[in-house]
Amino acid sequence: MSEKGEREIVRGLRDVAAAETSISYVDPKGSLYYLGYNIDDLVGNIIYAEVAYLLIHKKLPNQRELDTFNAELISEMKLPEAVIESIRATPKRCHPMDVLRTEVSRLGEYDLDANDRSKEADLKRATRIIAQVPTIVATLHRSRMDEPTPSPREDFSFAKNFLYMFKGTPPSNEETDVLHRLLILHADHGFNASTFAARVTASTNSDMYSAVTSAIGTLRGPLHGGASEKVMDMLDDIGQEEHVEEYVQGLLDNRKKVMGFGHRVYLAEDPRTKHLRGMVEKLCHRKRTMDLYRKCIKIEGIVHERKGIYPNLDFYAAVTMDALGVPKEFFTPFFTTSRVSGWVAHTMEQYEDAVLLRPSSKYVGTFGSTFVPIDKR
Ligand code: ACO
C-alpha cells in the first residue's frame, strides 16, 4: 500500500516472489538448476526419465529406481479407450493444443482413485499424467496421418517410446539422444507463467488434472510455449538467407516482437540456448540444411545488436523439433510432454504449502453509479 492507502501494482508481477520452491532455480545471470543440479551437468549425462523422477521425487534415482520408474511410465502410457476415441473424433482444424487441453481434462474422469488425495496417490497420479500426455500427442498425430499408434516397447526408454509412437518407426540413437536433451531442457523453469497457473489452481486444493489443464492453456500462448511454432512461421516467411536482414529489421522498425527472443528473468543468455544451438548445428550439418542454421545465427546477431536481447528456449527448440520431423503445430505439444513433469512437481509442492494464491488488484473504476432498472436503460 502507498502512504495514501492506495495499492501499488507490480505490472506483470515482474520480480515478485509468490512462494518458495526447491524444485528449480532460474538464475538471472544465466544458469538453471533442477533440485540444485546445474542443467549443464545433466544434459547429455542422464536421460529424461531421470529428470522427471528428480522433479517429482526430489532426488536422482539409482539404477534400480530408474528401471522401475521407466517400466512404470511405460505401463501407464495406455490411455482409456474413451480418450482414444475422443482424440480420433477431433476435427483436423483443431490445433493440437486444443485437443491436448481437453483430453488431459478428460483423463481426470477416468481416474479411479480421484477421491484419494494422499501424497502417495498424488505421486502415482503425477507419474500417470507424465506418462499419458505423450501418448495423447502421439495418438493425435498418428490419427491425423490415418495411421495406427504403435504400442510402447518395454526395451525402449520412456522418451524413446514417445518418439517411436509419434513417428511410427523406431527412432535412431541420434534422434533418441536429441529428444532426451530436448525434454530435459524443457522440464522445469521456476515460476514461469504455465507453472504459476498450475500452482494457482492447486492452491485452491483443486485436483492435479485441473492444475495441468490450466497450465496447458497458459503454455499455449505465443508469448510463452506457443512461441516455437511462431519461430518456424518466421523462418518459413523469411525464405532465403539473404532476406534475413530486411525481414528482421522490418519487425524491429515496426516495434514487433521477434519470436523466440527475450526473457523475463535472464539478463544474460538463456543457459538452455547453447545446448540447443549446438544440437541444431550438428543436425543441420547432418541433414545438409546448414542454410537454416546460418539463418538462425544471422537473426540472433541482428536482434542482439539492435535490442541487446538473446534467443530463449523456443528459438532453437523450434529448429531442433523440425529436424526431428515434428510438424510445427506439434512443437508446443512436444514442449508440454516434458514441462508436465515440472507442473505436477509444482502442484504437489503447492499442496504442501497449503496457502491460497490470491493477489489483490488496484481498482481504477468508478463509484456511485446510479442503478437504473432494465426497462428504463
Ligand atoms: N523482440 C523484439 N523486442 C523484444 C522482444 C522480442 N522478442 N522481447 C523483448 N523485447 C524488447 C521490448 O520491446 C522492450 O523494448 P523497449 O524497452 O525498447 O520497449 C524490452 O525488450 C523489454 O521487453 P518486455 O516485453 O517488457 O519484456 P517482458 O519481460 O515483459 O517479456 C517476453 C518477456 C514475453 C518473453 C518477451 O521477450 C517476448 O514477447 N518474446 C517473444 C515471445 C517469446 O519468444 N516467448 C517465449 C518466452 S520463453 C518461454 O516461454 C519458454
XYZ file of C-alpha atoms and ligand atoms in Angstrom:
428
model
C 0.000 0.000 0.000
C 1.186 3.549 -0.685
C 1.133 6.235 2.011
C -2.305 7.306 0.716
C -3.580 3.768 1.292
C -3.617 3.001 -2.446
C -2.442 -0.396 -3.617
C 0.768 -0.388 -5.665
C 0.672 -2.706 -8.637
C 3.649 -4.657 -9.903
C 2.926 -4.798 -13.617
C 3.240 -8.338 -14.925
C 4.243 -9.432 -11.379
C 7.826 -8.731 -12.503
C 10.315 -9.884 -9.823
C 7.504 -10.736 -7.376
C 8.298 -13.911 -5.396
C 4.915 -15.607 -4.962
C 6.027 -18.679 -2.979
C 9.055 -20.737 -2.002
C 10.186 -23.602 -4.200
C 13.011 -26.110 -4.032
C 12.301 -27.587 -7.476
C 14.201 -25.276 -9.804
C 16.121 -22.012 -9.732
C 16.381 -19.615 -12.659
C 19.494 -17.531 -12.058
C 19.135 -14.199 -13.907
C 22.897 -14.266 -14.539
C 22.306 -17.197 -16.891
C 22.108 -20.538 -15.085
C 19.319 -23.020 -14.417
C 19.233 -25.572 -11.586
C 16.897 -28.533 -11.044
C 16.932 -29.516 -7.341
C 20.342 -27.863 -7.059
C 21.847 -29.586 -10.119
C 23.118 -27.235 -12.810
C 21.398 -28.300 -16.047
C 24.784 -28.136 -17.783
C 25.766 -31.173 -15.681
C 22.564 -33.056 -16.518
C 22.159 -32.546 -20.285
C 23.941 -35.320 -22.158
C 24.694 -37.248 -18.943
C 21.255 -38.532 -17.985
C 18.001 -39.478 -19.707
C 14.695 -37.628 -19.492
C 13.042 -40.191 -17.144
C 15.767 -39.430 -14.569
C 14.865 -35.747 -14.671
C 11.129 -36.483 -14.377
C 11.953 -38.687 -11.365
C 14.199 -35.977 -9.907
C 11.445 -33.369 -10.142
C 8.674 -35.397 -8.540
C 10.748 -37.426 -6.025
C 13.201 -34.575 -5.347
C 16.208 -36.899 -5.712
C 18.020 -38.604 -8.586
C 17.116 -42.295 -8.911
C 19.663 -45.095 -8.592
C 19.702 -47.653 -11.441
C 17.085 -49.897 -9.808
C 14.765 -46.964 -9.092
C 15.199 -45.682 -12.650
C 14.418 -49.088 -14.162
C 11.297 -49.381 -12.009
C 10.213 -45.818 -12.831
C 10.802 -46.287 -16.579
C 8.744 -49.519 -16.502
C 6.002 -47.768 -14.520
C 5.894 -44.877 -17.020
C 5.668 -47.295 -19.949
C 2.859 -49.283 -18.337
C 0.968 -46.051 -17.562
C 1.201 -44.784 -21.183
C -2.007 -46.622 -22.083
C -4.993 -44.290 -22.459
C -8.621 -45.028 -21.568
C -10.482 -46.184 -24.720
C -12.892 -43.220 -24.468
C -9.961 -40.799 -24.603
C -8.544 -42.531 -27.700
C -11.945 -42.348 -29.396
C -12.318 -38.703 -28.471
C -8.852 -37.858 -29.881
C -9.707 -39.633 -33.147
C -13.011 -37.755 -33.393
C -11.495 -34.245 -33.157
C -11.793 -32.186 -36.333
C -8.459 -31.731 -38.124
C -8.897 -27.939 -37.995
C -8.416 -28.028 -34.169
C -4.967 -27.045 -33.001
C -3.245 -29.993 -31.242
C -3.024 -27.874 -28.070
C -6.848 -27.613 -28.052
C -7.053 -31.390 -28.161
C -4.353 -31.865 -25.526
C -6.044 -29.419 -23.147
C -9.399 -31.196 -23.495
C -8.060 -34.745 -23.295
C -5.915 -34.127 -20.205
C -9.043 -32.776 -18.566
C -10.931 -35.890 -19.720
C -8.255 -38.160 -18.175
C -9.472 -36.857 -14.804
C -12.842 -38.506 -15.461
C -11.144 -41.907 -15.661
C -9.007 -41.606 -12.516
C -10.424 -44.381 -10.342
C -8.599 -43.020 -7.274
C -9.793 -39.449 -7.807
C -11.007 -39.132 -4.221
C -7.718 -40.311 -2.726
C -5.754 -37.112 -2.158
C -2.942 -38.684 -0.146
C 0.685 -37.905 -1.077
C 1.169 -41.484 -2.323
C -1.891 -41.239 -4.567
C -0.703 -37.861 -5.892
C 2.710 -39.288 -6.699
C 1.104 -42.171 -8.617
C -1.194 -39.699 -10.367
C 1.772 -37.470 -11.260
C 3.592 -40.451 -12.820
C 0.467 -41.428 -14.764
C -0.052 -37.899 -16.125
C 3.623 -37.628 -17.159
C 3.169 -40.962 -18.979
C -0.176 -40.241 -20.636
C 0.450 -36.753 -22.045
C 2.957 -38.032 -24.669
C 0.514 -40.795 -25.659
C -2.210 -38.201 -26.313
C 0.212 -36.228 -28.509
C 1.380 -39.340 -30.399
C -2.156 -40.712 -30.839
C -3.391 -37.401 -32.206
C -0.539 -37.153 -34.701
C -0.920 -40.751 -35.878
C -4.694 -40.452 -36.199
C -4.275 -37.292 -38.309
C -1.986 -39.315 -40.574
C -4.661 -42.072 -40.683
C -2.083 -44.397 -39.160
C -2.283 -46.591 -36.040
C -0.220 -45.695 -32.964
C 2.270 -48.438 -32.096
C 2.181 -49.789 -28.533
C 5.164 -48.823 -26.349
C 8.061 -51.312 -26.182
C 9.495 -52.491 -22.887
C 13.060 -52.433 -24.277
C 12.830 -48.683 -25.073
C 13.218 -45.823 -22.623
C 10.079 -43.790 -21.965
C 11.253 -40.862 -24.157
C 12.280 -43.199 -26.993
C 8.835 -44.784 -26.819
C 7.228 -41.378 -27.209
C 9.140 -40.651 -30.423
C 8.505 -44.204 -31.643
C 4.772 -43.847 -31.061
C 4.749 -40.363 -32.619
C 6.666 -41.298 -35.774
C 5.554 -44.924 -36.117
C 9.081 -46.285 -36.589
C 11.863 -46.867 -34.017
C 13.963 -43.689 -33.737
C 17.716 -43.789 -34.373
C 20.181 -43.448 -31.479
C 20.935 -39.888 -32.570
C 17.232 -38.921 -32.639
C 16.716 -40.516 -29.221
C 19.690 -38.634 -27.775
C 18.398 -35.334 -29.198
C 14.953 -35.988 -27.734
C 16.343 -36.753 -24.248
C 18.291 -33.480 -24.307
C 15.327 -31.511 -25.630
C 12.959 -32.897 -22.984
C 15.483 -32.364 -20.170
C 15.877 -28.716 -21.184
C 12.103 -28.165 -21.221
C 11.238 -29.950 -17.963
C 11.046 -27.069 -15.486
C 11.759 -23.373 -15.187
C 10.878 -21.773 -11.868
C 7.649 -19.783 -11.689
C 7.084 -19.421 -15.430
C 3.522 -18.479 -16.448
C 2.171 -22.002 -17.008
C 3.709 -23.366 -13.801
C 2.284 -20.416 -11.912
C -1.142 -21.158 -13.457
C -0.849 -24.777 -12.273
C 0.103 -23.593 -8.780
C -2.777 -21.096 -8.602
C -5.210 -23.911 -9.442
C -3.516 -26.271 -6.979
C -3.628 -23.567 -4.294
C -7.424 -23.848 -4.203
C -6.826 -27.536 -3.367
C -8.230 -28.457 -6.759
C -7.137 -31.725 -8.382
C -3.979 -32.363 -10.407
C -5.800 -32.725 -13.756
C -7.329 -29.278 -13.278
C -3.909 -27.816 -12.442
C -2.340 -29.363 -15.566
C -5.269 -28.261 -17.739
C -4.823 -24.653 -16.520
C -1.116 -24.911 -17.285
C -1.667 -26.247 -20.813
C -3.977 -23.346 -21.639
C -1.320 -20.942 -20.375
C 1.636 -22.574 -22.118
C -0.167 -22.393 -25.416
C 0.079 -18.596 -25.790
C 2.691 -17.250 -28.233
C 4.418 -15.204 -25.508
C 5.138 -18.495 -23.731
C 5.426 -22.022 -25.177
C 3.450 -21.139 -28.297
C 6.459 -19.090 -29.463
C 8.259 -22.074 -31.043
C 5.555 -22.549 -33.688
C 5.749 -18.823 -34.478
C 9.535 -19.104 -34.795
C 9.061 -21.683 -37.554
C 6.450 -19.450 -39.238
C 9.033 -16.664 -39.218
C 11.810 -18.872 -40.608
C 9.435 -20.063 -43.356
C 8.353 -16.472 -44.130
C 11.940 -15.251 -44.381
C 12.759 -17.785 -47.085
C 16.321 -17.392 -48.351
C 19.184 -16.449 -46.033
C 19.744 -13.147 -47.856
C 16.283 -11.912 -46.782
C 17.018 -12.212 -43.053
C 18.324 -8.695 -42.513
C 15.458 -6.914 -44.267
C 12.841 -9.116 -42.550
C 14.184 -8.747 -39.005
C 14.901 -5.011 -39.397
C 11.304 -4.658 -40.629
C 9.945 -6.307 -37.483
C 12.099 -4.209 -35.168
C 11.411 -0.934 -37.034
C 7.690 -1.625 -36.586
C 8.224 -2.447 -32.868
C 7.091 -6.028 -33.441
C 8.425 -8.878 -31.328
C 10.865 -11.329 -32.885
C 9.547 -14.676 -31.731
C 11.932 -16.833 -29.713
C 13.802 -13.823 -28.302
C 13.770 -12.046 -24.951
C 13.146 -13.330 -21.477
C 11.509 -12.051 -18.313
C 14.200 -13.329 -15.941
C 17.507 -13.820 -17.745
C 19.759 -10.774 -18.059
C 22.331 -12.901 -19.889
C 21.876 -15.637 -22.478
C 19.322 -18.327 -21.588
C 21.547 -21.245 -20.418
C 19.472 -23.698 -22.443
C 20.277 -21.945 -25.732
C 23.877 -23.132 -26.036
C 22.804 -26.779 -25.770
C 20.099 -26.383 -28.392
C 22.251 -24.261 -30.708
C 24.957 -26.950 -30.646
C 22.415 -29.680 -31.428
C 20.881 -27.639 -34.247
C 24.304 -27.072 -35.815
C 25.024 -30.821 -35.765
C 21.556 -31.770 -37.032
C 21.617 -29.205 -39.829
C 25.090 -30.367 -40.813
C 23.912 -33.982 -40.979
C 20.745 -33.091 -42.868
C 22.603 -30.706 -45.192
C 20.371 -27.815 -44.128
C 23.158 -25.517 -42.960
C 21.406 -22.572 -44.649
C 18.730 -22.899 -41.932
C 21.383 -22.830 -39.211
C 23.094 -19.813 -40.784
C 19.718 -18.059 -40.984
C 19.256 -18.573 -37.219
C 22.743 -17.271 -36.394
C 22.119 -14.218 -38.564
C 18.795 -13.457 -36.845
C 20.464 -13.884 -33.450
C 23.196 -11.395 -34.383
C 20.814 -8.724 -35.675
C 18.387 -8.964 -32.732
C 21.224 -8.850 -30.217
C 22.879 -5.897 -31.928
C 19.633 -3.890 -32.197
C 17.859 -4.828 -28.946
C 20.564 -6.350 -26.726
C 18.419 -9.462 -26.180
C 19.179 -13.152 -26.653
C 17.298 -16.152 -28.039
C 15.200 -18.016 -25.484
C 14.442 -21.747 -25.279
C 11.881 -21.634 -28.068
C 14.142 -20.284 -30.823
C 16.480 -23.233 -31.319
C 13.940 -25.723 -29.908
C 11.803 -24.996 -32.980
C 14.626 -25.914 -35.367
C 15.539 -28.969 -33.259
C 11.974 -30.298 -33.429
C 11.814 -29.544 -37.147
C 14.990 -31.622 -37.623
C 13.332 -34.471 -35.690
C 10.494 -34.392 -38.242
C 7.912 -32.858 -35.911
C 5.288 -30.745 -37.744
C 5.270 -27.188 -36.371
C 1.747 -27.372 -34.927
C 3.091 -30.144 -32.675
C 6.010 -28.066 -31.297
C 4.089 -26.777 -28.255
C 2.587 -30.235 -27.556
C 6.172 -31.601 -27.555
C 7.125 -28.895 -25.047
C 4.103 -29.966 -22.958
C 5.172 -33.630 -22.859
C 8.202 -32.549 -20.836
C 7.015 -29.485 -18.891
C 4.184 -31.590 -17.480
C 6.771 -33.186 -15.147
C 7.542 -29.736 -13.730
C 3.841 -28.866 -13.434
C 2.945 -31.966 -11.431
C 6.004 -31.485 -9.185
C 4.975 -27.875 -8.514
C 1.353 -28.914 -7.972
C 2.445 -31.316 -5.210
C 4.734 -28.674 -3.702
C 1.836 -26.206 -3.692
C -0.420 -28.726 -1.904
C 2.238 -28.916 0.819
C 2.440 -25.129 1.096
C -1.349 -25.149 1.580
C -1.916 -21.456 1.011
C -4.422 -19.886 -1.365
C -2.673 -17.853 -4.082
C -4.939 -14.869 -4.368
C -3.449 -11.442 -5.162
C -5.343 -8.179 -4.933
C -5.889 -5.539 -7.584
C -5.895 -1.781 -7.809
C -9.412 -0.636 -8.597
C -9.442 2.070 -11.265
C -13.203 2.041 -11.955
C -15.828 4.463 -10.706
C -18.060 4.601 -7.609
C -21.552 5.984 -7.132
C -23.127 4.553 -10.314
C -26.911 5.052 -10.110
C -28.856 1.855 -10.681
C -31.445 2.049 -13.475
C -33.972 -0.813 -13.977
C -33.692 -2.617 -17.331
C -36.871 -1.111 -18.811
C -35.502 2.397 -18.180
C -31.986 1.826 -19.604
N 11.588 -8.963 -29.992
C 11.847 -7.639 -30.002
N 11.932 -6.895 -28.889
C 11.757 -7.527 -27.717
C 11.477 -8.901 -27.625
C 11.399 -9.614 -28.818
N 11.142 -10.922 -28.817
N 11.336 -9.258 -26.327
C 11.517 -8.149 -25.627
N 11.763 -7.091 -26.463
C 12.029 -5.713 -26.085
C 10.710 -4.984 -25.822
O 10.178 -4.401 -26.971
C 11.179 -3.981 -24.814
O 11.909 -2.970 -25.509
P 11.717 -1.429 -25.183
O 12.184 -1.284 -23.754
O 12.576 -0.775 -26.184
O 10.257 -1.169 -25.333
C 12.181 -4.742 -23.959
O 12.726 -5.710 -24.843
C 11.558 -5.423 -22.767
O 10.519 -6.285 -23.234
P 9.253 -6.724 -22.437
O 8.171 -7.142 -23.392
O 8.887 -5.669 -21.418
O 9.793 -7.983 -21.656
P 8.911 -8.960 -20.808
O 9.761 -9.448 -19.727
O 7.603 -8.355 -20.422
O 8.550 -10.129 -21.851
C 8.726 -11.996 -23.204
C 9.242 -11.315 -21.949
C 7.208 -12.144 -23.126
C 9.340 -13.386 -23.283
C 9.114 -11.162 -24.440
O 10.525 -11.098 -24.537
C 8.508 -11.690 -25.720
O 7.351 -11.361 -26.037
N 9.263 -12.503 -26.510
C 8.739 -13.080 -27.727
C 7.882 -14.298 -27.432
C 8.708 -15.467 -26.963
O 9.727 -15.798 -27.535
N 8.236 -16.126 -25.908
C 8.890 -17.305 -25.334
C 9.428 -16.999 -23.972
S 10.365 -18.328 -23.308
C 9.219 -19.497 -22.882
O 8.106 -19.188 -22.569
C 9.591 -20.872 -22.918
